[in-house]
Amino acid sequence: MQRRGFLRSAALGSGALMVAPRLVLANVETERRFVFIIQRGAADGLDTVIPYADPALATLRGALGVGSQGMHKLDGTFALHPSLAGLSGLYARGEALFVHAVASPYRERSHFDGQNVLESGGASPYALRDGWLNRLTTLLPASREEAIAFAPTIPLALRGETEVASYAPSGLPEAPDDLLARVGDLYDSDPQFHALWASAMRTRELAQDAAKRQDPATVGRTAGGILARADGPRIAMIETSGWDTHAGQKSRLATQLRGLDTLIAALRERLGAAWADTTVLVATEFGRTAAVNGTGGTDHGTASAALLLGGAVRGGRVVADWPGLSAGALYEGRDLRPTLDLDGLIAVAAAESLHLDPERAMHTLFPGRPFNPNLAGLVGA
């Protein structure tokens, strides 16, 4: 085992860093915060931001349809799922913006390939080996610390030029503080070991407040607490799973969306005043079929909905070039047709959030992909 790896493992075990394992953080020199929440499994955008006024929706969804009772109407066309009461409140305050009929360049139906395209920023699966979130950090001044992944492996979105450390949860008993202090004393005279141990202790301190459970409220509070620190990270990625609803979608999606709503509320609460400088982007690898299947669910589709949340967002609106759900309007006769580019949305949202040039961000995060200037104005200065 290399010394660097040993020090990290020792600090991990001694600190009992049983934190939410799907949280990734990166330090950059800015006071703005940017959070990317990935919905792994292809979230159903039609049941998240519901086009309730589209005349074809009720026929396509049948018993799966949410129905008008309980949904949170946004305008004359769209409404939020009943489970998203918190997001509805953000929308009313102008802190939530929803983008519909949006998709990455990927047009097949494999979760693995779709997530690879979404996280790498490539035009096709496995075209790029690093991730757009890592490339985003290279556009900002040198970081104070290396990026941190509280996970066994680094998600593709954060792999690349910027150095990233991975911390997997440990079941080892917690070491007493006295032991940690004595180990630190041993390393004081060794410049290399002292720096590594100090880095490990700072990471342990960051995670001390993190709870051991992985429920949405805990994940949100953990991320918000770390991001709110004056010397804390400024970029975070949160991985959520369970969005693949081939059967029993009605109850399963209600639970998933309620969890997302809870996570956002907890994140906002712990960020406190820093929420005003925060942008949260929620996106999935692709959408789901427009029609209900034979098992009360939906299958892999194409376009979906993306969510932009935060005090810096110019919200209170739905951005969509709505293609409609009539038989002739559906992509390949079965899916919501994509009319907006998810890559462009991510690039503009990230650039405006972090005060970067949007066109340069587009070329860096999604090389070779077209820049869409019409998406400007998603996030305020």
mmCIF file of C-alpha atoms in Angstrom:
data_model
loop_
_atom_site.group_PDB
_atom_site.id
_atom_site.type_symbol
_atom_site.label_atom_id
_atom_site.label_comp_id
_atom_site.label_asym_id
_atom_site.label_seq_id
_atom_site.Cartn_x
_atom_site.Cartn_y
_atom_site.Cartn_z
ATOM 1 C CA MET A 1 0.000 0.000 0.000
ATOM 2 C CA GLN A 2 1.355 3.435 -0.889
ATOM 3 C CA ARG A 3 1.951 5.852 1.982
ATOM 4 C CA ARG A 4 -0.593 8.312 0.591
ATOM 5 C CA GLY A 5 -3.258 5.613 0.420
ATOM 6 C CA PHE A 6 -2.373 4.385 3.919
ATOM 7 C CA LEU A 7 -2.804 7.818 5.451
ATOM 8 C CA ARG A 8 -6.193 8.247 3.843
ATOM 9 C CA SER A 9 -7.329 4.795 4.952
ATOM 10 C CA ALA A 10 -6.085 5.387 8.486
ATOM 11 C CA ALA A 11 -7.915 8.682 8.788
ATOM 12 C CA LEU A 12 -11.021 7.147 7.294
ATOM 13 C CA GLY A 13 -11.159 4.262 9.694
ATOM 14 C CA SER A 14 -10.299 6.302 12.724
ATOM 15 C CA GLY A 15 -12.886 8.916 11.915
ATOM 16 C CA ALA A 16 -15.670 6.462 11.117
ATOM 17 C CA LEU A 17 -16.566 8.469 8.004
ATOM 18 C CA MET A 18 -19.858 6.685 7.421
ATOM 19 C CA VAL A 19 -21.170 9.604 5.421
ATOM 20 C CA ALA A 20 -23.615 9.659 2.544
ATOM 21 C CA PRO A 21 -21.607 7.703 -0.027
ATOM 22 C CA ARG A 22 -22.941 9.443 -3.102
ATOM 23 C CA LEU A 23 -21.729 12.943 -2.392
ATOM 24 C CA VAL A 24 -18.817 14.434 -4.312
ATOM 25 C CA LEU A 25 -17.273 17.837 -3.592
ATOM 26 C CA ALA A 26 -14.730 20.079 -5.287
ATOM 27 C CA ASN A 27 -13.004 23.262 -4.150
ATOM 28 C CA VAL A 28 -12.717 26.261 -6.426
ATOM 29 C CA GLU A 29 -12.046 29.931 -5.755
ATOM 30 C CA THR A 30 -15.510 31.467 -5.864
ATOM 31 C CA GLU A 31 -18.300 32.368 -3.489
ATOM 32 C CA ARG A 32 -20.921 30.867 -5.819
ATOM 33 C CA ARG A 33 -22.104 27.272 -5.336
ATOM 34 C CA PHE A 34 -22.987 24.828 -8.107
ATOM 35 C CA VAL A 35 -24.638 21.477 -7.319
ATOM 36 C CA PHE A 36 -25.302 18.761 -9.903
ATOM 37 C CA ILE A 37 -27.856 16.103 -8.918
ATOM 38 C CA ILE A 38 -27.953 13.140 -11.279
ATOM 39 C CA GLN A 39 -31.081 10.977 -11.408
ATOM 40 C CA ARG A 40 -29.717 7.534 -12.357
ATOM 41 C CA GLY A 41 -32.241 5.264 -14.040
ATOM 42 C CA ALA A 42 -34.004 7.652 -16.459
ATOM 43 C CA ALA A 43 -36.499 9.770 -14.520
ATOM 44 C CA ASP A 44 -39.919 10.312 -16.080
ATOM 45 C CA GLY A 45 -40.051 13.990 -16.990
ATOM 46 C CA LEU A 46 -43.694 13.737 -18.083
ATOM 47 C CA ASP A 47 -44.716 12.852 -14.533
ATOM 48 C CA THR A 48 -42.302 15.333 -12.947
ATOM 49 C CA VAL A 49 -43.202 18.471 -14.876
ATOM 50 C CA ILE A 50 -46.600 17.389 -16.178
ATOM 51 C CA PRO A 51 -47.906 18.858 -19.467
ATOM 52 C CA TYR A 52 -51.449 18.632 -18.129
ATOM 53 C CA ALA A 53 -52.921 20.797 -20.904
ATOM 54 C CA ASP A 54 -51.660 18.552 -23.713
ATOM 55 C CA PRO A 55 -54.789 16.769 -25.018
ATOM 56 C CA ALA A 56 -52.901 13.526 -25.719
ATOM 57 C CA LEU A 57 -51.531 13.071 -22.198
ATOM 58 C CA ALA A 58 -54.577 11.449 -20.580
ATOM 59 C CA THR A 59 -54.906 8.869 -23.372
ATOM 60 C CA LEU A 60 -51.217 7.959 -23.278
ATOM 61 C CA ARG A 61 -50.967 7.647 -19.517
ATOM 62 C CA GLY A 62 -54.347 6.089 -18.686
ATOM 63 C CA ALA A 63 -54.426 4.874 -15.088
ATOM 64 C CA LEU A 64 -50.831 6.013 -14.638
ATOM 65 C CA GLY A 65 -51.894 9.635 -15.028
ATOM 66 C CA VAL A 66 -51.438 11.804 -11.970
ATOM 67 C CA GLY A 67 -54.760 13.584 -12.413
ATOM 68 C CA SER A 68 -55.406 17.207 -11.703
ATOM 69 C CA GLN A 69 -56.061 16.760 -7.988
ATOM 70 C CA GLY A 70 -52.987 17.544 -6.005
ATOM 71 C CA MET A 71 -50.733 18.621 -8.832
ATOM 72 C CA HIS A 72 -49.084 22.026 -8.487
ATOM 73 C CA LYS A 73 -49.985 24.112 -11.516
ATOM 74 C CA LEU A 74 -47.161 26.292 -12.811
ATOM 75 C CA ASP A 75 -48.850 27.937 -15.784
ATOM 76 C CA GLY A 76 -51.503 27.162 -18.369
ATOM 77 C CA THR A 77 -49.591 24.139 -19.714
ATOM 78 C CA PHE A 78 -47.416 22.569 -17.025
ATOM 79 C CA ALA A 79 -47.791 21.414 -13.409
ATOM 80 C CA LEU A 80 -45.524 19.765 -10.861
ATOM 81 C CA HIS A 81 -46.138 16.285 -9.451
ATOM 82 C CA PRO A 82 -48.015 16.396 -6.109
ATOM 83 C CA SER A 83 -44.890 15.139 -4.306
ATOM 84 C CA LEU A 84 -42.982 18.293 -5.216
ATOM 85 C CA ALA A 85 -44.638 20.737 -2.829
ATOM 86 C CA GLY A 86 -41.325 22.241 -1.773
ATOM 87 C CA LEU A 87 -40.237 22.854 -5.352
ATOM 88 C CA SER A 88 -43.619 24.416 -6.024
ATOM 89 C CA GLY A 89 -42.873 26.910 -3.265
ATOM 90 C CA LEU A 90 -39.470 27.678 -4.792
ATOM 91 C CA TYR A 91 -41.163 28.277 -8.146
ATOM 92 C CA ALA A 92 -43.578 30.737 -6.533
ATOM 93 C CA ARG A 93 -40.592 32.626 -5.069
ATOM 94 C CA GLY A 94 -38.815 32.729 -8.423
ATOM 95 C CA GLU A 95 -36.139 30.259 -7.268
ATOM 96 C CA ALA A 96 -37.039 27.338 -9.541
ATOM 97 C CA LEU A 97 -36.934 27.021 -13.310
ATOM 98 C CA PHE A 98 -37.971 23.887 -15.195
ATOM 99 C CA VAL A 99 -36.743 22.886 -18.650
ATOM 100 C CA HIS A 100 -38.782 20.376 -20.645
ATOM 101 C CA ALA A 101 -38.303 18.184 -23.729
ATOM 102 C CA VAL A 102 -34.554 18.264 -23.097
ATOM 103 C CA ALA A 103 -32.041 15.494 -23.854
ATOM 104 C CA SER A 104 -28.345 14.775 -24.217
ATOM 105 C CA PRO A 105 -27.011 13.744 -27.666
ATOM 106 C CA TYR A 106 -27.633 10.091 -26.751
ATOM 107 C CA ARG A 107 -30.493 8.492 -28.714
ATOM 108 C CA GLU A 108 -30.334 4.820 -27.690
ATOM 109 C CA ARG A 109 -31.788 3.187 -24.574
ATOM 110 C CA SER A 110 -28.909 1.822 -22.467
ATOM 111 C CA HIS A 111 -28.595 3.267 -18.950
ATOM 112 C CA PHE A 112 -24.824 2.692 -18.913
ATOM 113 C CA ASP A 113 -24.243 4.371 -22.254
ATOM 114 C CA GLY A 114 -26.685 7.186 -21.519
ATOM 115 C CA GLN A 115 -25.051 7.970 -18.175
ATOM 116 C CA ASN A 116 -21.626 7.828 -19.822
ATOM 117 C CA VAL A 117 -22.685 10.476 -22.336
ATOM 118 C CA LEU A 118 -24.329 12.637 -19.660
ATOM 119 C CA GLU A 119 -21.318 12.538 -17.312
ATOM 120 C CA SER A 120 -18.485 12.628 -19.832
ATOM 121 C CA GLY A 121 -20.002 15.332 -22.028
ATOM 122 C CA GLY A 122 -19.149 13.360 -25.151
ATOM 123 C CA ALA A 123 -21.310 13.201 -28.260
ATOM 124 C CA SER A 124 -21.430 9.391 -28.039
ATOM 125 C CA PRO A 125 -20.750 6.725 -25.383
ATOM 126 C CA TYR A 126 -17.092 6.387 -24.322
ATOM 127 C CA ALA A 127 -15.913 9.120 -26.718
ATOM 128 C CA LEU A 128 -14.338 10.956 -23.734
ATOM 129 C CA ARG A 129 -12.553 9.460 -20.745
ATOM 130 C CA ASP A 130 -12.959 12.370 -18.321
ATOM 131 C CA GLY A 131 -16.038 14.206 -17.035
ATOM 132 C CA TRP A 132 -17.505 17.666 -17.651
ATOM 133 C CA LEU A 133 -17.632 18.478 -13.919
ATOM 134 C CA ASN A 134 -13.884 17.901 -13.641
ATOM 135 C CA ARG A 135 -13.274 20.055 -16.721
ATOM 136 C CA LEU A 136 -15.460 22.745 -15.145
ATOM 137 C CA THR A 137 -13.023 23.011 -12.224
ATOM 138 C CA THR A 138 -10.164 23.745 -14.652
ATOM 139 C CA LEU A 139 -11.928 26.983 -15.714
ATOM 140 C CA LEU A 140 -11.717 28.406 -12.199
ATOM 141 C CA PRO A 141 -8.723 29.574 -10.119
ATOM 142 C CA ALA A 142 -6.611 26.920 -8.443
ATOM 143 C CA SER A 143 -8.498 25.013 -5.808
ATOM 144 C CA ARG A 144 -7.664 25.161 -2.125
ATOM 145 C CA GLU A 145 -7.888 21.393 -1.829
ATOM 146 C CA GLU A 146 -8.296 18.422 -4.081
ATOM 147 C CA ALA A 147 -11.821 17.282 -4.869
ATOM 148 C CA ILE A 148 -13.357 14.776 -2.472
ATOM 149 C CA ALA A 149 -15.675 11.863 -3.275
ATOM 150 C CA PHE A 150 -17.408 10.253 -0.308
ATOM 151 C CA ALA A 151 -17.834 7.101 -2.364
ATOM 152 C CA PRO A 152 -15.924 3.892 -3.161
ATOM 153 C CA THR A 153 -15.320 5.112 -6.703
ATOM 154 C CA ILE A 154 -15.133 8.495 -8.374
ATOM 155 C CA PRO A 155 -18.158 9.179 -10.599
ATOM 156 C CA LEU A 156 -17.213 9.751 -14.233
ATOM 157 C CA ALA A 157 -18.396 13.371 -14.164
ATOM 158 C CA LEU A 158 -15.560 14.262 -11.749
ATOM 159 C CA ARG A 159 -12.745 12.177 -13.270
ATOM 160 C CA GLY A 160 -10.027 14.020 -15.116
ATOM 161 C CA GLU A 161 -7.220 16.538 -14.768
ATOM 162 C CA THR A 162 -8.222 17.816 -11.321
ATOM 163 C CA GLU A 163 -6.989 15.487 -8.611
ATOM 164 C CA VAL A 164 -9.781 13.679 -6.775
ATOM 165 C CA ALA A 165 -9.648 11.670 -3.536
ATOM 166 C CA SER A 166 -12.088 8.869 -2.795
ATOM 167 C CA TYR A 167 -13.250 7.983 0.715
ATOM 168 C CA ALA A 168 -15.288 4.796 1.089
ATOM 169 C CA PRO A 169 -17.334 4.224 4.253
ATOM 170 C CA SER A 170 -15.576 2.101 6.868
ATOM 171 C CA GLY A 171 -16.922 -0.287 9.484
ATOM 172 C CA LEU A 172 -13.823 -0.041 11.630
ATOM 173 C CA PRO A 173 -14.221 1.259 15.196
ATOM 174 C CA GLU A 174 -13.540 4.937 15.720
ATOM 175 C CA ALA A 175 -10.095 5.800 17.016
ATOM 176 C CA PRO A 176 -9.815 8.167 20.014
ATOM 177 C CA ASP A 177 -8.763 11.747 19.361
ATOM 178 C CA ASP A 178 -5.709 11.251 21.586
ATOM 179 C CA LEU A 179 -4.408 8.530 19.275
ATOM 180 C CA LEU A 180 -4.931 10.742 16.241
ATOM 181 C CA ALA A 181 -3.067 13.582 17.941
ATOM 182 C CA ARG A 182 -0.114 11.315 18.781
ATOM 183 C CA VAL A 183 0.053 10.017 15.208
ATOM 184 C CA GLY A 184 -0.002 13.610 14.029
ATOM 185 C CA ASP A 185 2.942 14.400 16.331
ATOM 186 C CA LEU A 186 4.924 11.588 14.745
ATOM 187 C CA TYR A 187 4.487 13.151 11.328
ATOM 188 C CA ASP A 188 5.236 16.736 12.314
ATOM 189 C CA SER A 189 8.898 16.469 11.345
ATOM 190 C CA ASP A 190 8.257 14.773 8.010
ATOM 191 C CA PRO A 191 7.186 17.379 5.411
ATOM 192 C CA GLN A 192 5.451 14.854 3.136
ATOM 193 C CA PHE A 193 3.683 12.841 5.844
ATOM 194 C CA HIS A 194 2.719 15.993 7.748
ATOM 195 C CA ALA A 195 0.990 17.463 4.677
ATOM 196 C CA LEU A 196 -0.848 14.222 3.904
ATOM 197 C CA TRP A 197 -1.989 13.728 7.482
ATOM 198 C CA ALA A 198 -3.139 17.327 7.755
ATOM 199 C CA SER A 199 -5.166 16.904 4.563
ATOM 200 C CA ALA A 200 -6.757 13.717 5.900
ATOM 201 C CA MET A 201 -7.681 15.435 9.167
ATOM 202 C CA ARG A 202 -9.285 18.356 7.322
ATOM 203 C CA THR A 203 -11.403 15.899 5.352
ATOM 204 C CA ARG A 204 -12.349 14.090 8.575
ATOM 205 C CA GLU A 205 -13.436 17.419 10.029
ATOM 206 C CA LEU A 206 -15.569 18.145 6.965
ATOM 207 C CA ALA A 207 -17.407 14.875 7.437
ATOM 208 C CA GLN A 208 -17.798 14.955 11.197
ATOM 209 C CA ASP A 209 -21.298 16.359 11.022
ATOM 210 C CA ALA A 210 -22.450 13.906 8.429
ATOM 211 C CA ALA A 211 -24.937 11.352 9.688
ATOM 212 C CA LYS A 212 -24.548 7.651 9.056
ATOM 213 C CA ARG A 213 -27.808 7.187 7.192
ATOM 214 C CA GLN A 214 -28.298 7.827 3.501
ATOM 215 C CA ASP A 215 -31.843 9.200 3.503
ATOM 216 C CA PRO A 216 -32.560 12.273 1.348
ATOM 217 C CA ALA A 217 -32.775 14.700 4.265
ATOM 218 C CA THR A 218 -29.399 13.557 5.598
ATOM 219 C CA VAL A 219 -27.749 13.816 2.197
ATOM 220 C CA GLY A 220 -29.170 17.315 1.720
ATOM 221 C CA ARG A 221 -28.112 18.480 5.177
ATOM 222 C CA THR A 222 -24.642 17.004 4.746
ATOM 223 C CA ALA A 223 -24.074 18.667 1.393
ATOM 224 C CA GLY A 224 -25.530 21.987 2.550
ATOM 225 C CA GLY A 225 -23.480 22.057 5.725
ATOM 226 C CA ILE A 226 -20.214 21.436 3.895
ATOM 227 C CA LEU A 227 -20.969 23.856 1.067
ATOM 228 C CA ALA A 228 -21.980 26.602 3.503
ATOM 229 C CA ARG A 229 -18.580 26.667 5.215
ATOM 230 C CA ALA A 230 -16.550 29.776 4.514
ATOM 231 C CA ASP A 231 -13.556 27.628 3.561
ATOM 232 C CA GLY A 232 -15.585 24.737 2.172
ATOM 233 C CA PRO A 233 -16.026 23.304 -1.310
ATOM 234 C CA ARG A 234 -18.067 25.187 -3.889
ATOM 235 C CA ILE A 235 -19.027 22.417 -6.324
ATOM 236 C CA ALA A 236 -20.940 19.275 -5.427
ATOM 237 C CA MET A 237 -22.396 16.294 -7.216
ATOM 238 C CA ILE A 238 -25.093 14.154 -5.613
ATOM 239 C CA GLU A 239 -25.959 10.783 -7.098
ATOM 240 C CA THR A 240 -29.554 9.566 -6.701
ATOM 241 C CA SER A 241 -30.799 6.230 -8.033
ATOM 242 C CA GLY A 242 -34.062 4.280 -8.262
ATOM 243 C CA TRP A 243 -35.624 6.229 -11.140
ATOM 244 C CA ASP A 244 -36.028 3.196 -13.454
ATOM 245 C CA THR A 245 -39.806 2.701 -13.149
ATOM 246 C CA HIS A 246 -40.788 -0.130 -15.513
ATOM 247 C CA ALA A 247 -43.502 -1.329 -13.086
ATOM 248 C CA GLY A 248 -45.611 0.233 -10.357
ATOM 249 C CA GLN A 249 -44.474 3.692 -11.371
ATOM 250 C CA LYS A 250 -47.266 5.617 -9.699
ATOM 251 C CA SER A 251 -46.257 4.878 -6.128
ATOM 252 C CA ARG A 252 -42.543 4.457 -6.801
ATOM 253 C CA LEU A 253 -42.160 7.771 -8.596
ATOM 254 C CA ALA A 254 -44.201 9.554 -5.928
ATOM 255 C CA THR A 255 -41.706 8.274 -3.344
ATOM 256 C CA GLN A 256 -38.694 9.180 -5.478
ATOM 257 C CA LEU A 257 -39.933 12.716 -6.116
ATOM 258 C CA ARG A 258 -40.833 13.193 -2.451
ATOM 259 C CA GLY A 259 -37.269 12.200 -1.614
ATOM 260 C CA LEU A 260 -35.859 14.698 -4.100
ATOM 261 C CA ASP A 261 -38.122 17.413 -2.682
ATOM 262 C CA THR A 262 -36.902 16.571 0.834
ATOM 263 C CA LEU A 263 -33.256 16.592 -0.230
ATOM 264 C CA ILE A 264 -33.572 20.029 -1.836
ATOM 265 C CA ALA A 265 -35.368 21.441 1.216
ATOM 266 C CA ALA A 266 -32.656 20.146 3.552
ATOM 267 C CA LEU A 267 -29.904 21.439 1.275
ATOM 268 C CA ARG A 268 -31.503 24.890 1.135
ATOM 269 C CA GLU A 269 -31.996 25.015 4.902
ATOM 270 C CA ARG A 270 -28.383 24.126 5.708
ATOM 271 C CA LEU A 271 -26.969 26.468 3.071
ATOM 272 C CA GLY A 272 -28.673 29.364 4.830
ATOM 273 C CA ALA A 273 -27.595 32.705 3.380
ATOM 274 C CA ALA A 274 -25.402 30.884 0.840
ATOM 275 C CA TRP A 275 -28.575 29.671 -0.935
ATOM 276 C CA ALA A 276 -28.709 33.120 -2.573
ATOM 277 C CA ASP A 277 -25.466 32.271 -4.409
ATOM 278 C CA THR A 278 -26.378 28.684 -5.244
ATOM 279 C CA THR A 279 -27.563 26.902 -8.373
ATOM 280 C CA VAL A 280 -28.777 23.296 -8.246
ATOM 281 C CA LEU A 281 -29.124 21.432 -11.543
ATOM 282 C CA VAL A 282 -31.116 18.168 -11.589
ATOM 283 C CA ALA A 283 -30.893 15.974 -14.707
ATOM 284 C CA THR A 284 -31.222 12.373 -15.862
ATOM 285 C CA GLU A 285 -29.656 10.304 -18.664
ATOM 286 C CA PHE A 286 -32.854 10.093 -20.748
ATOM 287 C CA GLY A 287 -36.621 10.093 -20.329
ATOM 288 C CA ARG A 288 -39.280 7.437 -20.526
ATOM 289 C CA THR A 289 -41.905 6.370 -23.031
ATOM 290 C CA ALA A 290 -44.939 8.599 -23.375
ATOM 291 C CA ALA A 291 -47.438 5.748 -22.983
ATOM 292 C CA VAL A 292 -47.948 3.511 -19.972
ATOM 293 C CA ASN A 293 -46.773 -0.109 -20.460
ATOM 294 C CA GLY A 294 -48.501 -3.318 -19.381
ATOM 295 C CA THR A 295 -47.040 -3.327 -15.875
ATOM 296 C CA GLY A 296 -48.109 0.094 -14.702
ATOM 297 C CA GLY A 297 -44.826 1.731 -15.623
ATOM 298 C CA THR A 298 -42.959 3.240 -18.537
ATOM 299 C CA ASP A 299 -39.945 2.064 -20.532
ATOM 300 C CA HIS A 300 -36.759 3.760 -21.664
ATOM 301 C CA GLY A 301 -37.461 6.872 -23.707
ATOM 302 C CA THR A 302 -35.653 9.961 -24.969
ATOM 303 C CA ALA A 303 -36.443 13.507 -23.773
ATOM 304 C CA SER A 304 -37.145 14.356 -20.145
ATOM 305 C CA ALA A 305 -37.237 17.379 -17.838
ATOM 306 C CA ALA A 306 -34.368 19.147 -16.068
ATOM 307 C CA LEU A 307 -34.691 21.311 -12.957
ATOM 308 C CA LEU A 308 -32.766 24.470 -12.018
ATOM 309 C CA LEU A 309 -33.132 25.542 -8.394
ATOM 310 C CA GLY A 310 -31.508 28.092 -6.127
ATOM 311 C CA GLY A 311 -31.442 31.677 -5.001
ATOM 312 C CA ALA A 312 -29.341 32.659 -8.008
ATOM 313 C CA VAL A 313 -31.754 31.143 -10.531
ATOM 314 C CA ARG A 314 -34.026 33.390 -12.577
ATOM 315 C CA GLY A 315 -36.955 31.143 -11.899
ATOM 316 C CA GLY A 316 -40.722 31.215 -11.868
ATOM 317 C CA ARG A 317 -40.965 29.934 -15.442
ATOM 318 C CA VAL A 318 -40.871 26.836 -17.612
ATOM 319 C CA VAL A 319 -38.465 26.878 -20.560
ATOM 320 C CA ALA A 320 -39.707 24.602 -23.326
ATOM 321 C CA ASP A 321 -40.140 24.388 -27.066
ATOM 322 C CA TRP A 322 -42.997 21.988 -26.479
ATOM 323 C CA PRO A 323 -43.245 19.392 -29.293
ATOM 324 C CA GLY A 324 -46.601 17.952 -28.209
ATOM 325 C CA LEU A 325 -47.632 14.377 -27.476
ATOM 326 C CA SER A 326 -49.775 13.568 -30.499
ATOM 327 C CA ALA A 327 -48.877 10.367 -32.341
ATOM 328 C CA GLY A 328 -47.166 12.282 -35.126
ATOM 329 C CA ALA A 329 -45.157 14.423 -32.726
ATOM 330 C CA LEU A 330 -43.574 11.607 -30.725
ATOM 331 C CA TYR A 331 -39.954 10.622 -31.346
ATOM 332 C CA GLU A 332 -39.895 7.216 -33.071
ATOM 333 C CA GLY A 333 -43.628 7.042 -32.391
ATOM 334 C CA ARG A 334 -43.139 6.451 -28.643
ATOM 335 C CA ASP A 335 -41.042 9.076 -26.826
ATOM 336 C CA LEU A 336 -41.228 12.752 -25.960
ATOM 337 C CA ARG A 337 -39.285 14.414 -28.778
ATOM 338 C CA PRO A 338 -36.206 16.378 -27.633
ATOM 339 C CA THR A 339 -36.234 20.040 -28.663
ATOM 340 C CA LEU A 340 -33.585 21.418 -26.280
ATOM 341 C CA ASP A 341 -29.994 20.306 -25.770
ATOM 342 C CA LEU A 342 -29.153 19.182 -22.218
ATOM 343 C CA ASP A 343 -25.448 19.813 -22.864
ATOM 344 C CA GLY A 344 -26.137 23.434 -23.720
ATOM 345 C CA LEU A 345 -28.346 23.830 -20.671
ATOM 346 C CA ILE A 346 -25.642 22.470 -18.363
ATOM 347 C CA ALA A 347 -22.925 24.643 -19.913
ATOM 348 C CA VAL A 348 -24.928 27.874 -19.675
ATOM 349 C CA ALA A 349 -26.221 27.134 -16.182
ATOM 350 C CA ALA A 350 -22.746 26.299 -14.873
ATOM 351 C CA ALA A 351 -21.123 29.274 -16.595
ATOM 352 C CA GLU A 352 -23.682 31.802 -15.388
ATOM 353 C CA SER A 353 -23.612 30.316 -11.885
ATOM 354 C CA LEU A 354 -19.837 30.622 -11.605
ATOM 355 C CA HIS A 355 -19.362 33.827 -13.641
ATOM 356 C CA LEU A 356 -17.664 32.117 -16.574
ATOM 357 C CA ASP A 357 -17.956 32.809 -20.284
ATOM 358 C CA PRO A 358 -20.807 30.526 -21.456
ATOM 359 C CA GLU A 359 -19.378 29.854 -24.914
ATOM 360 C CA ARG A 360 -15.957 28.961 -23.518
ATOM 361 C CA ALA A 361 -17.647 26.735 -20.935
ATOM 362 C CA MET A 362 -19.591 24.986 -23.701
ATOM 363 C CA HIS A 363 -16.444 24.261 -25.703
ATOM 364 C CA THR A 364 -14.595 23.004 -22.633
ATOM 365 C CA LEU A 365 -17.319 20.945 -21.005
ATOM 366 C CA PHE A 366 -18.864 19.574 -24.210
ATOM 367 C CA PRO A 367 -16.209 19.748 -26.943
ATOM 368 C CA GLY A 368 -17.581 19.688 -30.457
ATOM 369 C CA ARG A 369 -21.146 20.344 -29.380
ATOM 370 C CA PRO A 370 -23.036 23.440 -30.617
ATOM 371 C CA PHE A 371 -23.454 26.444 -28.315
ATOM 372 C CA ASN A 372 -27.027 27.726 -27.924
ATOM 373 C CA PRO A 373 -26.963 31.462 -27.017
ATOM 374 C CA ASN A 374 -30.763 31.460 -26.725
ATOM 375 C CA LEU A 375 -30.459 29.755 -23.344
ATOM 376 C CA ALA A 376 -28.775 32.814 -21.805
ATOM 377 C CA GLY A 377 -30.276 34.305 -18.674
ATOM 378 C CA LEU A 378 -30.910 31.157 -16.663
ATOM 379 C CA VAL A 379 -28.969 32.399 -13.621
ATOM 380 C CA GLY A 380 -28.565 35.929 -12.297
ATOM 381 C CA ALA A 381 -25.277 37.740 -11.717
#
